[in-house]
Amino acid sequence: MAPPKKRKRKLNVFRALLLTLLVLAVVLVGAGAGFTIGVIRTMPDWQPDKLQLAMTTFIYDKDGQLVEELHGEQNRIVVPLEKIPKDLQNAVIATEDARFYQHHGVDLKAILRALWINLRSGSIREGGSTITQQLAKNAFIENPERTLKRKIQEALMAIELERTYTKEEILESYLNIVYLGPGTYGVEAAARLYFGKSVSDLDLAECAMLAGLIQSPANYDPRSKGNEEAAKNRQAQVLNNMVKYGYITPEQAEKAKAEKLEYRETSKTQAEKFPYFIDAVIDEAGRLLESQGIEAAELYRGGLKIYTTLDTKIQAEMEKVYQDKSNFPPSSPDRLIESAMVVLDPRTGEVRGLVGGRDYTTRRGFNRAIQAERQPGSTIKPLVVYAPALEKGYPPAFVIDDVPVTYPGTPKPFTPVNYDGRYRGLISMREAVRWSVNIPAVKMLNSIGIDTGYEFGRRLGLPLKPEDRNLALALGGLTTGVSPLQMAAAYGAFANQGVYITPHFVTRITDRNGQDLIVNKPQRREVMSEQVAYLMTDMLETVVMAGTGKNAQIGRPAAGKTGTTSLPDTPEYRGLKGEKDAWFVGYTPELVGAVWMGYDKTDPKHYLKSVAGGGYPALIWKKVIGAALKDQPVQDFPRPSGIIYADVDAKSGLLPSDLTPREFIVKEVFTQSMLPKKVSDVWVQVQVCTTTGQLASPNCPDVTTGVFLKRPDGYNGPVKPEDAYLEAPTEVCTLHGGKGSDRPGLVSICTDPRHGAELFLANIPKPGEGGGCPPQYVKQVQLPPEKTPTRYCDLPDHRLSKDTLGPGNEETGPPAPNLTAHLEVGPNVSQPRVILRWELPGKDDFLFSIERSNQGSSRKSLAIVKDTTYTDTSVKPGFTYRYRVIALDEKNKSSTPSNEVTIAIPRR
């Protein structure tokens, strides 16, 4: 028989699966054993009976020189558990470790619960660390990373701590070592920092607020602007936890939630070096660390090295200036006039120096240079009005009419006024910036659009809010306000060819071994073209050279803007004259400085009196920046390509016309696209009566053709602008037949049919003249002044001509001089002067006596000259003068007077 065939054994699935699981188990056990060995081998070298405190952090200036040390112990005050309120102990337990008294260092239930919650939410919403684990981490672990290995090590140390200490000892150590804010460890130091009292004096609401800080002091600090709501919500969560675990009743919780907490700090006992700057460094370094997942507490325990932007030379000068009382106006007896200043490098955004107040009295106190929210006044004009106007193509020569204006508004119309009560009339953007005139700024913002100015300011880092979208923005009327740091950074874009760089204090942070933790790379953005930045700088240089900022002159190129804010328009300030804020923001190619001055709280007894931005603030800027740049080579603001210069008419911003008076021709700067192509049309010729200076009537014996200003948009308001004297008279001569005359005003009209229905004055020859309108076309009619024509007949064959052979020239004496007079006033003329010129036929050698009279005085001779011109510089504003010239012939001892001219000198 053949041997029986072996049956094939079928694969047993169950056995295969079991074998696979056994293999995996062996692998996992091996891996776990290896991982456990690794955890144990890398355990920190620690002794559970010796709690470890923080390591010192070092702060360096921009040159790498040590300027400050931060020690964790500096703001830690150890207190026994019995002095810590039971409410605070319970609040911390209920929030951080509800099963504190049940576990032995590690709470598996809490870990599983946190794992489940975090898996469901898709993010880290809850932690599973016990108070004992947190104590182990804070006391014994140098670099608390968020890794599984580190968590296991914390758990092992926590179990050992529980075997070494009682629960009460662990809780006491934790409450004395926990980080609760900048440089603040332990609940006693925190109570003094936030509430100005000992921890034993805290009530339930205050205890809940402190307990809520443990999770994230930077985000829940109730004193920091923007944190208020989050801090209050965190306090409520702590109180709810206390109710949940039976420590307080719901009624107690609601009462604590409703309590309004008052935050105050205890007085500082020891001065620091450069304290306000160091405070700013700590704030920024804490934010940078937390942005990388590193606790801000490492600043005071991590042995870090912080490299800053500080220039100790500049900072020392600022401290010196701010300690000198003579640099500030007199204060009220009970309160100090405060001030703050920031200096930064516009090319990098690095802050070189900062002073947050005149007296540093409390640690981590109010830093006005960073935290103040003050109205910027006119310093905002370049940022939200003139720079965006330049960007839209308006040149510095663009002319705005500085006359009263009102805009509709809610709840009442908006009527801007100028700080000095003056109305200058037609002025350029440059002049408006130079003298900080308000009305042109408002008109300009209205022209470019409020949204344009608003968005431009936002791009420059200003904290504008939607409520600021109104015309008051042009004058610095903001919902909240700005800080000196924000203003310095915004002006830095002008000095940096249009590029804004976020201001910063920290450049780099390393661990104790020199390894980089943070390399700060601030944001850069181009806000405007380099041509616009240069034009704005050129305008602001005028402010310092010859405007409201003259006190800031330092003997080298500098630009800047003054600013002042008025007292509130409320009943309690009625009748008071003074200011709320005074600013000066200025810059050179190397540095930008912003200075603010005022009372922290303005009220009817505490306000600035006759303190303008161009006064004390500008002088402080001058001292600090002048000293900072002493012995440094002088630099000019770099001029970009595409910048040109051209003469323009100061009253129109256009190219000068043949009629533009010389004193109103100015040189201005443009980009190629801005250069005007039109010729000025604001000057007109008008015939006036030589005697009265009014519009000539047909009966006036002597008529002069003058050049006058014609306001483009017209203005008939009750307040006349200062350039109204340049406008033509509006009243017809009242002496020779105009309005108000006792004799009727007969008008000689040319009736030549070629004129059609239009009325033209007839050209009637005077002695020594010929031609004119033929007698058959000349008709005398009586017309009211408002209907009297002002144009003379313009027909070619009706023109007047000189008639040297006529009977009117048969004179035995010298010929009569033809006298004209011209008044010179304007922005480039410091003293009014009258320029006389005369002509006479013939080439005989005559002498001329210049005579002058004014109201109620007889003629007197000013001089005898041989020239045919004379300048009278002894005139006074508000007076009217009459001039004539006598031609003297010494040969036959005869003389002949000229016509008489009248000149009215306007009041200033």
Tab-separated table of C-alpha atoms in Angstrom, residues 43-52 132 135-136 139-140 156-166 169-170 173:
chain	number	residue	atom	x	y	z
A	43	MET	CA	16.881	63.179	34.931
A	44	PRO	CA	18.070	66.553	36.271
A	45	ASP	CA	20.653	66.409	39.025
A	46	TRP	CA	18.306	67.268	41.839
A	47	GLN	CA	17.865	66.869	45.529
A	48	PRO	CA	14.247	66.859	46.624
A	49	ASP	CA	15.133	68.376	49.969
A	50	LYS	CA	16.745	71.428	48.298
A	51	LEU	CA	14.359	73.585	46.262
A	52	GLN	CA	16.208	75.427	43.470
A	132	THR	CA	3.429	69.076	42.965
A	135	LEU	CA	6.606	72.816	41.898
A	136	ALA	CA	9.082	70.242	40.604
A	139	ALA	CA	12.247	74.389	41.296
A	140	PHE	CA	14.385	71.750	39.628
A	156	LEU	CA	8.843	61.028	38.963
A	157	MET	CA	10.114	64.097	40.815
A	158	ALA	CA	6.597	64.924	41.999
A	159	ILE	CA	6.198	61.425	43.485
A	160	GLU	CA	9.523	61.839	45.300
A	161	LEU	CA	8.512	65.297	46.565
A	162	GLU	CA	5.285	63.845	47.954
A	163	ARG	CA	7.347	61.281	49.897
A	164	THR	CA	9.626	64.049	51.243
A	165	TYR	CA	7.170	66.833	52.125
A	166	THR	CA	3.678	67.176	53.554
A	169	GLU	CA	4.717	72.175	52.831
A	170	ILE	CA	4.307	71.513	49.112
A	173	SER	CA	6.566	76.186	48.592
